[in-house]
């Protein structure tokens, strides 16, 4: 039987304009590897905690202090918890609370000459880390896009680089994802 590939659409909740990615991921990937796919695809830096919520069950890195009751994401494969048409959540950075809706758009056999994972679509740049969640990102966009905004200079200095919310390079994302293969 050919290896199953899951076509996932990862959409950042409550962000305008919409930030999303479409990725092709082997069904045999553990949720830990899927976490890394989402990090690379979206453009996050993986410096905060995360969790998956699949049908009300929470998965993530086990908490050594036992405060977070998460099932170990290393023990669960994507193809064991997801199917075509299904949806689940991925939350990154429990302070900013970046919630991503992951939709399983399709499941199909791997193409023999293709390499996976791969990014096959998407729009918009990832928000900067620690910007303050969806509300903070909206404030940030308003400030950096308007030189007359009272917070323009402070926000531009805070981000430390030019920021274009339309910036998304699918080929660059696929290159990063190939490092996971």
mmCIF file of C-alpha atoms in Angstrom:
data_model
loop_
_atom_site.group_PDB
_atom_site.id
_atom_site.type_symbol
_atom_site.label_atom_id
_atom_site.label_comp_id
_atom_site.label_asym_id
_atom_site.label_seq_id
_atom_site.Cartn_x
_atom_site.Cartn_y
_atom_site.Cartn_z
ATOM 1 C CA UNK A 1 0.000 0.000 0.000
ATOM 2 C CA UNK A 2 1.417 3.416 -0.894
ATOM 3 C CA UNK A 3 2.271 5.800 1.866
ATOM 4 C CA UNK A 4 -0.655 8.071 2.730
ATOM 5 C CA UNK A 5 -0.245 11.812 2.330
ATOM 6 C CA UNK A 6 -2.500 14.228 4.169
ATOM 7 C CA UNK A 7 -3.304 17.558 2.540
ATOM 8 C CA UNK A 8 -3.779 19.962 5.436
ATOM 9 C CA UNK A 9 -4.924 23.562 5.430
ATOM 10 C CA UNK A 10 -3.526 25.394 8.459
ATOM 11 C CA UNK A 11 -5.375 28.666 9.140
ATOM 12 C CA UNK A 12 -4.543 31.178 11.843
ATOM 13 C CA UNK A 13 -7.760 32.064 13.707
ATOM 14 C CA UNK A 14 -8.978 35.629 14.256
ATOM 15 C CA UNK A 15 -6.355 37.254 12.005
ATOM 16 C CA UNK A 16 -7.220 39.706 9.232
ATOM 17 C CA UNK A 17 -6.116 39.445 6.498
ATOM 18 C CA UNK A 18 -6.188 35.631 6.717
ATOM 19 C CA UNK A 19 -2.871 33.827 7.222
ATOM 20 C CA UNK A 20 -2.923 30.224 6.011
ATOM 21 C CA UNK A 21 -0.794 27.432 4.559
ATOM 22 C CA UNK A 22 -1.592 24.264 2.611
ATOM 23 C CA UNK A 23 0.867 21.452 3.320
ATOM 24 C CA UNK A 24 1.303 17.841 2.246
ATOM 25 C CA UNK A 25 2.360 15.668 5.181
ATOM 26 C CA UNK A 26 2.953 11.906 5.494
ATOM 27 C CA UNK A 27 0.218 10.300 7.593
ATOM 28 C CA UNK A 28 2.878 8.418 9.540
ATOM 29 C CA UNK A 29 4.215 11.638 11.060
ATOM 30 C CA UNK A 30 3.774 11.903 14.807
ATOM 31 C CA UNK A 31 2.064 14.993 16.170
ATOM 32 C CA UNK A 32 5.512 16.109 17.325
ATOM 33 C CA UNK A 33 6.678 16.179 13.705
ATOM 34 C CA UNK A 34 3.429 17.836 12.639
ATOM 35 C CA UNK A 35 4.170 20.542 15.223
ATOM 36 C CA UNK A 36 7.483 21.189 13.464
ATOM 37 C CA UNK A 37 5.716 21.264 10.075
ATOM 38 C CA UNK A 38 3.308 23.922 11.358
ATOM 39 C CA UNK A 39 6.167 25.929 12.863
ATOM 40 C CA UNK A 40 8.149 25.974 9.594
ATOM 41 C CA UNK A 41 5.111 26.441 7.361
ATOM 42 C CA UNK A 42 3.673 29.348 9.312
ATOM 43 C CA UNK A 43 7.003 30.989 10.085
ATOM 44 C CA UNK A 44 7.024 30.671 13.868
ATOM 45 C CA UNK A 45 10.305 30.325 15.770
ATOM 46 C CA UNK A 46 9.283 27.483 18.127
ATOM 47 C CA UNK A 47 10.119 29.368 21.310
ATOM 48 C CA UNK A 48 6.797 28.830 23.126
ATOM 49 C CA UNK A 49 4.665 25.926 24.330
ATOM 50 C CA UNK A 50 2.067 24.358 22.070
ATOM 51 C CA UNK A 51 -0.717 21.789 22.086
ATOM 52 C CA UNK A 52 -3.053 19.951 19.755
ATOM 53 C CA UNK A 53 -6.752 19.493 20.490
ATOM 54 C CA UNK A 54 -8.139 16.538 18.555
ATOM 55 C CA UNK A 55 -11.747 15.699 19.410
ATOM 56 C CA UNK A 56 -11.325 17.148 22.888
ATOM 57 C CA UNK A 57 -8.097 15.266 23.633
ATOM 58 C CA UNK A 58 -5.050 17.439 24.331
ATOM 59 C CA UNK A 59 -1.642 16.400 22.954
ATOM 60 C CA UNK A 60 1.717 18.071 23.411
ATOM 61 C CA UNK A 61 5.026 17.793 25.200
ATOM 62 C CA UNK A 62 4.468 16.164 28.585
ATOM 63 C CA UNK A 63 4.774 18.644 31.443
ATOM 64 C CA UNK A 64 7.374 17.440 33.941
ATOM 65 C CA UNK A 65 5.519 19.312 36.713
ATOM 66 C CA UNK A 66 2.210 17.698 35.760
ATOM 67 C CA UNK A 67 0.363 21.022 35.566
ATOM 68 C CA UNK A 68 -0.735 20.480 31.965
ATOM 69 C CA UNK A 69 -2.543 17.195 31.384
ATOM 70 C CA UNK A 70 -1.322 16.563 27.847
ATOM 71 C CA UNK A 71 -0.961 13.222 26.163
ATOM 72 C CA UNK A 72 2.490 12.751 24.651
ATOM 73 C CA UNK A 73 2.507 13.914 21.031
ATOM 74 C CA UNK A 74 5.428 11.579 20.313
ATOM 75 C CA UNK A 75 3.117 8.588 20.795
ATOM 76 C CA UNK A 76 0.442 9.614 18.284
ATOM 77 C CA UNK A 77 0.543 9.505 14.504
ATOM 78 C CA UNK A 78 -1.444 11.885 12.316
ATOM 79 C CA UNK A 79 -3.171 9.010 10.522
ATOM 80 C CA UNK A 80 -4.383 7.628 13.866
ATOM 81 C CA UNK A 81 -6.269 10.779 14.861
ATOM 82 C CA UNK A 82 -7.259 12.489 11.599
ATOM 83 C CA UNK A 83 -9.221 11.611 8.470
ATOM 84 C CA UNK A 84 -10.357 13.383 5.314
ATOM 85 C CA UNK A 85 -12.834 16.114 6.179
ATOM 86 C CA UNK A 86 -11.731 16.251 9.808
ATOM 87 C CA UNK A 87 -10.630 19.307 11.743
ATOM 88 C CA UNK A 88 -8.538 19.850 14.827
ATOM 89 C CA UNK A 89 -6.785 22.701 16.608
ATOM 90 C CA UNK A 90 -3.154 23.568 17.196
ATOM 91 C CA UNK A 91 -2.399 26.290 19.727
ATOM 92 C CA UNK A 92 0.995 27.963 19.872
ATOM 93 C CA UNK A 93 2.212 30.346 22.593
ATOM 94 C CA UNK A 94 -0.159 30.087 25.521
ATOM 95 C CA UNK A 95 0.410 33.792 26.297
ATOM 96 C CA UNK A 96 -0.456 35.180 22.850
ATOM 97 C CA UNK A 97 -2.741 32.190 22.184
ATOM 98 C CA UNK A 98 -2.246 31.666 18.468
ATOM 99 C CA UNK A 99 -4.959 29.190 17.549
ATOM 100 C CA UNK A 100 -4.637 27.393 14.222
ATOM 101 C CA UNK A 101 -7.464 25.432 12.675
ATOM 102 C CA UNK A 102 -6.145 22.427 10.770
ATOM 103 C CA UNK A 103 -8.480 20.969 8.159
ATOM 104 C CA UNK A 104 -7.769 17.631 6.488
ATOM 105 C CA UNK A 105 -8.703 18.543 2.923
ATOM 106 C CA UNK A 106 -7.624 15.267 1.320
ATOM 107 C CA UNK A 107 -5.811 11.988 1.893
ATOM 108 C CA UNK A 108 -4.116 10.238 -1.029
ATOM 109 C CA UNK A 109 -1.274 7.924 -1.941
ATOM 110 C CA UNK A 110 2.205 9.382 -2.156
ATOM 111 C CA UNK A 111 3.589 10.144 -5.576
ATOM 112 C CA UNK A 112 6.698 7.957 -6.017
ATOM 113 C CA UNK A 113 8.915 10.801 -7.256
ATOM 114 C CA UNK A 114 7.709 13.437 -4.793
ATOM 115 C CA UNK A 115 9.339 14.416 -1.516
ATOM 116 C CA UNK A 116 7.259 15.192 1.545
ATOM 117 C CA UNK A 117 6.445 17.292 3.486
ATOM 118 C CA UNK A 118 5.783 20.135 1.064
ATOM 119 C CA UNK A 119 4.002 23.462 1.039
ATOM 120 C CA UNK A 120 1.630 23.832 -1.917
ATOM 121 C CA UNK A 121 -0.172 27.059 -1.035
ATOM 122 C CA UNK A 122 -0.618 29.881 1.392
ATOM 123 C CA UNK A 123 -1.106 33.559 1.909
ATOM 124 C CA UNK A 124 0.281 36.327 4.069
ATOM 125 C CA UNK A 125 3.236 36.583 6.426
ATOM 126 C CA UNK A 126 3.322 35.053 9.862
ATOM 127 C CA UNK A 127 2.791 37.583 12.664
ATOM 128 C CA UNK A 128 5.925 38.423 14.649
ATOM 129 C CA UNK A 129 6.516 36.399 17.815
ATOM 130 C CA UNK A 130 5.281 38.045 21.038
ATOM 131 C CA UNK A 131 3.193 40.683 19.246
ATOM 132 C CA UNK A 132 0.263 40.079 21.594
ATOM 133 C CA UNK A 133 -1.974 37.614 19.792
ATOM 134 C CA UNK A 134 -4.578 38.500 17.178
ATOM 135 C CA UNK A 135 -5.501 41.794 18.880
ATOM 136 C CA UNK A 136 -1.854 42.831 19.276
ATOM 137 C CA UNK A 137 -1.155 41.884 15.675
ATOM 138 C CA UNK A 138 -4.025 44.089 14.452
ATOM 139 C CA UNK A 139 -2.575 46.992 16.462
ATOM 140 C CA UNK A 140 0.897 46.239 15.113
ATOM 141 C CA UNK A 141 -0.334 46.181 11.475
ATOM 142 C CA UNK A 142 -2.170 49.471 11.914
ATOM 143 C CA UNK A 143 0.961 51.102 13.355
ATOM 144 C CA UNK A 144 3.597 49.795 10.929
ATOM 145 C CA UNK A 145 1.492 50.451 7.832
ATOM 146 C CA UNK A 146 0.883 54.120 8.676
ATOM 147 C CA UNK A 147 3.925 56.397 9.090
ATOM 148 C CA UNK A 148 1.626 58.945 10.745
ATOM 149 C CA UNK A 149 0.428 56.484 13.406
ATOM 150 C CA UNK A 150 1.555 57.500 16.929
ATOM 151 C CA UNK A 151 3.075 54.044 17.503
ATOM 152 C CA UNK A 152 4.681 53.669 14.064
ATOM 153 C CA UNK A 153 8.280 54.323 15.095
ATOM 154 C CA UNK A 154 8.031 52.275 18.298
ATOM 155 C CA UNK A 155 6.526 49.266 16.513
ATOM 156 C CA UNK A 156 8.993 49.469 13.623
ATOM 157 C CA UNK A 157 11.867 49.576 16.122
ATOM 158 C CA UNK A 158 10.356 46.718 18.146
ATOM 159 C CA UNK A 159 10.074 44.374 15.148
ATOM 160 C CA UNK A 160 13.608 45.324 14.101
ATOM 161 C CA UNK A 161 13.189 44.632 10.388
ATOM 162 C CA UNK A 162 10.943 45.663 7.518
ATOM 163 C CA UNK A 163 7.627 43.832 7.818
ATOM 164 C CA UNK A 164 5.344 43.227 4.850
ATOM 165 C CA UNK A 165 2.159 41.359 5.865
ATOM 166 C CA UNK A 166 1.817 40.062 2.283
ATOM 167 C CA UNK A 167 5.231 38.386 2.343
ATOM 168 C CA UNK A 168 4.945 34.641 1.811
ATOM 169 C CA UNK A 169 7.403 32.489 -0.142
ATOM 170 C CA UNK A 170 6.030 29.002 -0.749
ATOM 171 C CA UNK A 171 9.325 27.669 -2.148
ATOM 172 C CA UNK A 172 11.220 28.859 0.933
ATOM 173 C CA UNK A 173 8.705 27.076 3.185
ATOM 174 C CA UNK A 174 9.054 23.826 1.214
ATOM 175 C CA UNK A 175 12.848 24.068 1.503
ATOM 176 C CA UNK A 176 12.533 24.383 5.270
ATOM 177 C CA UNK A 177 10.014 21.531 5.448
ATOM 178 C CA UNK A 178 12.338 19.206 3.513
ATOM 179 C CA UNK A 179 14.747 19.374 6.438
ATOM 180 C CA UNK A 180 12.168 17.372 8.415
ATOM 181 C CA UNK A 181 12.053 14.491 5.929
#
